[in-house]
Amino acid sequence: MGSLAMEGDNHDQPLQVVMFPYLAFGHIFPFVHLSNALAANGVNVTFLTLPSLVPKIRLSLDPNIPILSYKLPPIDGLPSDVYSTNGCSEVLAELLRQAMDATRPQIAKILAKLSPQVVVFDFVQCWVPEVAELLGIKSIYFCVFNAISIASTILFGLTPHQRPSLWRLRLPPRELLSMYLRVKPYEVRGMLSNAHGSGSEASNFSRLVSSVACCDAIAVKSTYEMEAPSIKYLSSQCRKPVLPTGVLLPKAPAGDLEPKLAEWLNKFPKGTVVFCSFGSESYLSMKQMKELVAGIEMTGFPFLAVLNTTADAPKDRQELEAEIGEKAGGRGMVSSGWVNQPLIVRHPAVGCYINHGGWSSIVEAVEGGCQLVMLPVKGDQYPNTKLMVMQLRAAVKINRRAWDGWFTRTAVRKAVRTVMVEGSKKGKVVRANNSKLREILQQEGLQEDYTKGFITMLTELVASL
């Protein structure tokens, strides 16, 4: 494996990069996948995380990449056993963000000792660019979502102290105009869900805006083939490099599905099972979960629905298990907890994926051969849904009531059957575009080209020191 030599030293040495993700698994693993891609191309990578997360990260991270740990300072109200956002209420998630802010002195010391040329950080740690600049290190904000999620933020303005505005949201740039026509009130609230902080604390929105405004360059987990208008718009508006990383799909996961689940899925013909999951950090109300399951049952297709609640809602979990429960032995199964999603969406029996619109889940399912039914819950999931449904026309969404986003079981049934049953004109178009998108994601050498292009741009950025 060759190394990327840098000019300007007395001797050649590889590019040195530190990766610093937020404490959410939906953020951590894109950082892991980018780390692996860079290391495979000769970049020296160091990964920063908490000690308690090391075992899980190490399973997926290149064994040659060292992991350095830091500690969360104690924060009033934050239990000592909370070390990620998985299952966290918004109150605990806010306290976790405060704890991350308090790690700034530790991270500054680590960066000073390692002296990398580049630090790649997450938006919650919006103070990293200031720390990096003092140390002569280039800072890259890595958006683990995609370009349109930041483009949507730009519609509100790039000044951290500027208040979000519905008027600005309704007046996007020309390239994105069609995606924001007839925006509904529940979508606006969902996209603005991160716009407000707790008391004097910085909101997720202000953290994101600050990260975009203060970093040296922006990395987006996307491709020109999927998002050329948004990527070009970002570059022109932010006046700084925007570096597509590719979608960073991991290799097909090793291992097998849980025997009980594998046995259940193997009973059904190819492409007939509806899989439903909202990831580890997006939740529906109990009423919505019941309506969703009723709608999936009405489709007539076998289904696997994984529906979770926050860790601080034990009564909801008990009610979920008691009233919805597991229906194994029939054509439906409803459960909660962790499942091996990458293996599920690749299983031949699974043909449709009802999802929350998380970007990693979307590309993973398309690559795995699933039709997509979108039901966004918060934040970037709404622009992701607009991208897939309106621009790429490779998915359908569940119709919802304009004011509050309520959906009916009939709407669930209609959306699923649109992509699963032959004969629908709309379904035919969506399935064809989904197939084209899959061909792009599976194109041999595409990810490697993006990785090498990303490294070239990093090299040019460092050379501008």
Short mmCIF file of C-alpha atoms in Angstrom, two decimals, residues 39-197:
data_model
loop_
_atom_site.label_atom_id
_atom_site.label_comp_id
_atom_site.label_asym_id
_atom_site.label_seq_id
_atom_site.Cartn_x
_atom_site.Cartn_y
_atom_site.Cartn_z
CA ALA A 39 -6.34 4.27 5.59
CA ALA A 40 -6.65 1.88 2.64
CA ASN A 41 -5.17 4.66 0.49
CA GLY A 42 -2.13 5.42 2.62
CA VAL A 43 -3.45 8.10 4.98
CA ASN A 44 -2.48 7.82 8.65
CA VAL A 45 -5.71 8.02 10.64
CA THR A 46 -6.28 8.33 14.39
CA PHE A 47 -9.81 7.84 15.76
CA LEU A 48 -11.07 9.64 18.89
CA THR A 49 -13.90 8.26 21.02
CA LEU A 50 -14.94 7.26 24.54
CA PRO A 51 -13.42 4.14 26.15
CA SER A 52 -16.84 2.48 26.47
CA LEU A 53 -17.41 2.73 22.70
CA VAL A 54 -14.05 1.29 21.66
CA PRO A 55 -15.10 -2.42 21.58
CA LYS A 56 -18.04 -1.76 19.25
CA ILE A 57 -16.06 0.59 17.00
CA ARG A 58 -13.10 -1.76 16.83
CA LEU A 59 -15.31 -4.44 15.24
CA SER A 60 -15.72 -2.24 12.14
CA LEU A 61 -12.60 -0.05 12.16
CA ASP A 62 -9.44 -1.06 10.28
CA PRO A 63 -7.26 -2.83 12.88
CA ASN A 64 -4.30 -0.68 11.85
CA ILE A 65 -6.09 2.54 12.83
CA PRO A 66 -5.29 3.51 16.44
CA ILE A 67 -8.12 4.62 18.73
CA LEU A 68 -7.43 7.27 21.34
CA SER A 69 -9.89 7.80 24.17
CA TYR A 70 -11.06 10.87 26.02
CA LYS A 71 -13.39 11.16 29.00
CA LEU A 72 -16.67 12.97 29.44
CA PRO A 73 -16.49 15.44 32.34
CA PRO A 74 -19.33 15.00 34.86
CA ILE A 75 -22.43 17.05 34.08
CA ASP A 76 -25.26 17.53 36.57
CA GLY A 77 -28.17 15.33 35.57
CA LEU A 78 -26.20 13.16 33.12
CA PRO A 79 -25.91 9.56 34.37
CA SER A 80 -22.41 8.13 34.27
CA ASP A 81 -23.56 5.21 32.12
CA VAL A 82 -24.84 7.42 29.29
CA TYR A 83 -22.14 7.54 26.64
CA SER A 84 -24.12 7.78 23.40
CA THR A 85 -27.41 9.20 22.19
CA ASN A 86 -28.85 5.71 21.68
CA GLY A 87 -32.19 5.65 23.49
CA CYS A 88 -31.64 9.11 25.00
CA SER A 89 -34.44 11.54 25.65
CA GLU A 90 -33.88 15.07 24.30
CA VAL A 91 -33.03 16.21 27.84
CA LEU A 92 -30.25 13.64 28.15
CA ALA A 93 -29.08 14.33 24.60
CA GLU A 94 -28.72 18.02 25.49
CA LEU A 95 -26.68 17.12 28.59
CA LEU A 96 -24.52 14.87 26.43
CA ARG A 97 -23.84 17.79 24.09
CA GLN A 98 -22.85 19.90 27.09
CA ALA A 99 -20.46 17.15 28.19
CA MET A 100 -18.95 17.13 24.69
CA ASP A 101 -18.39 20.89 24.95
CA ALA A 102 -16.56 20.30 28.23
CA THR A 103 -14.07 17.96 26.50
CA ARG A 104 -12.56 20.90 24.62
CA PRO A 105 -9.39 21.15 26.81
CA GLN A 106 -8.78 17.39 26.47
CA ILE A 107 -9.21 17.45 22.71
CA ALA A 108 -6.95 20.49 22.39
CA LYS A 109 -4.18 18.63 24.26
CA ILE A 110 -4.64 15.50 22.12
CA LEU A 111 -4.47 17.50 18.89
CA ALA A 112 -1.44 19.42 20.09
CA LYS A 113 0.34 16.16 20.90
CA LEU A 114 -0.62 14.38 17.67
CA SER A 115 -0.04 17.45 15.49
CA PRO A 116 -2.03 16.18 12.49
CA GLN A 117 -2.46 18.21 9.34
CA VAL A 118 -6.23 17.69 9.37
CA VAL A 119 -8.94 17.10 11.96
CA VAL A 120 -12.31 15.84 10.71
CA PHE A 121 -15.08 16.73 13.17
CA ASP A 122 -18.83 16.51 13.71
CA PHE A 123 -21.20 19.49 13.88
CA VAL A 124 -21.89 19.17 17.63
CA GLN A 125 -18.22 19.98 18.29
CA CYS A 126 -18.53 23.33 16.51
CA TRP A 127 -15.63 24.68 18.59
CA VAL A 128 -13.11 22.41 16.84
CA PRO A 129 -12.25 24.91 14.03
CA GLU A 130 -11.15 27.50 16.59
CA VAL A 131 -8.99 24.97 18.44
CA ALA A 132 -7.52 23.68 15.18
CA GLU A 133 -6.71 27.13 13.84
CA LEU A 134 -4.70 27.96 16.96
CA LEU A 135 -2.68 24.78 16.38
CA GLY A 136 -2.18 25.30 12.64
CA ILE A 137 -4.45 22.35 11.76
CA LYS A 138 -7.00 22.35 8.96
CA SER A 139 -10.55 21.53 10.11
CA ILE A 140 -13.03 19.57 7.99
CA TYR A 141 -16.68 19.42 8.98
CA PHE A 142 -17.88 15.97 7.89
CA CYS A 143 -21.62 16.01 7.25
CA VAL A 144 -22.69 12.39 7.74
CA PHE A 145 -26.02 13.26 6.13
CA ASN A 146 -25.69 14.66 2.60
CA ALA A 147 -25.43 17.92 0.70
CA ILE A 148 -29.11 18.79 0.66
CA SER A 149 -29.26 18.74 4.46
CA ILE A 150 -26.73 21.59 4.60
CA ALA A 151 -28.30 23.32 1.61
CA SER A 152 -31.54 23.39 3.57
CA THR A 153 -29.71 25.03 6.45
CA ILE A 154 -28.30 27.69 4.15
CA LEU A 155 -31.85 28.67 3.33
CA PHE A 156 -32.05 29.96 6.89
CA GLY A 157 -28.79 31.92 6.56
CA LEU A 158 -25.21 31.12 7.53
CA THR A 159 -24.93 33.51 10.47
CA PRO A 160 -25.01 31.59 13.76
CA HIS A 161 -27.04 34.34 15.45
CA GLN A 162 -29.63 34.73 12.69
CA ARG A 163 -33.03 33.31 13.58
CA PRO A 164 -34.51 30.61 11.32
CA SER A 165 -37.18 31.93 9.00
CA LEU A 166 -40.09 30.18 7.34
CA TRP A 167 -39.98 32.85 4.62
CA ARG A 168 -36.38 31.93 3.74
CA LEU A 169 -37.34 28.26 3.68
CA ARG A 170 -40.03 28.98 1.11
CA LEU A 171 -37.57 30.82 -1.13
CA PRO A 172 -34.81 28.32 -1.91
CA PRO A 173 -32.31 28.76 -4.76
CA ARG A 174 -33.43 27.84 -8.24
CA GLU A 175 -31.71 24.45 -8.27
CA LEU A 176 -33.69 23.32 -5.23
CA LEU A 177 -36.91 25.20 -5.82
CA SER A 178 -39.00 22.23 -6.92
CA MET A 179 -38.11 20.35 -3.75
CA TYR A 180 -39.53 23.01 -1.46
CA LEU A 181 -42.75 23.98 -3.21
CA ARG A 182 -45.88 23.41 -1.16
CA VAL A 183 -43.92 22.68 2.01
CA LYS A 184 -46.33 21.63 4.75
CA PRO A 185 -46.45 22.93 8.34
CA TYR A 186 -45.44 19.60 9.89
CA GLU A 187 -42.43 19.44 7.54
CA VAL A 188 -41.36 22.94 8.55
CA ARG A 189 -41.58 22.04 12.23
CA GLY A 190 -39.67 18.84 11.60
CA MET A 191 -36.88 20.64 9.75
CA LEU A 192 -36.77 23.28 12.50
CA SER A 193 -36.77 20.69 15.29
CA ASN A 194 -33.08 21.33 15.92
CA ALA A 195 -33.37 25.11 15.78
CA HIS A 196 -33.91 25.73 19.48
CA GLY A 197 -31.49 25.09 22.31
#
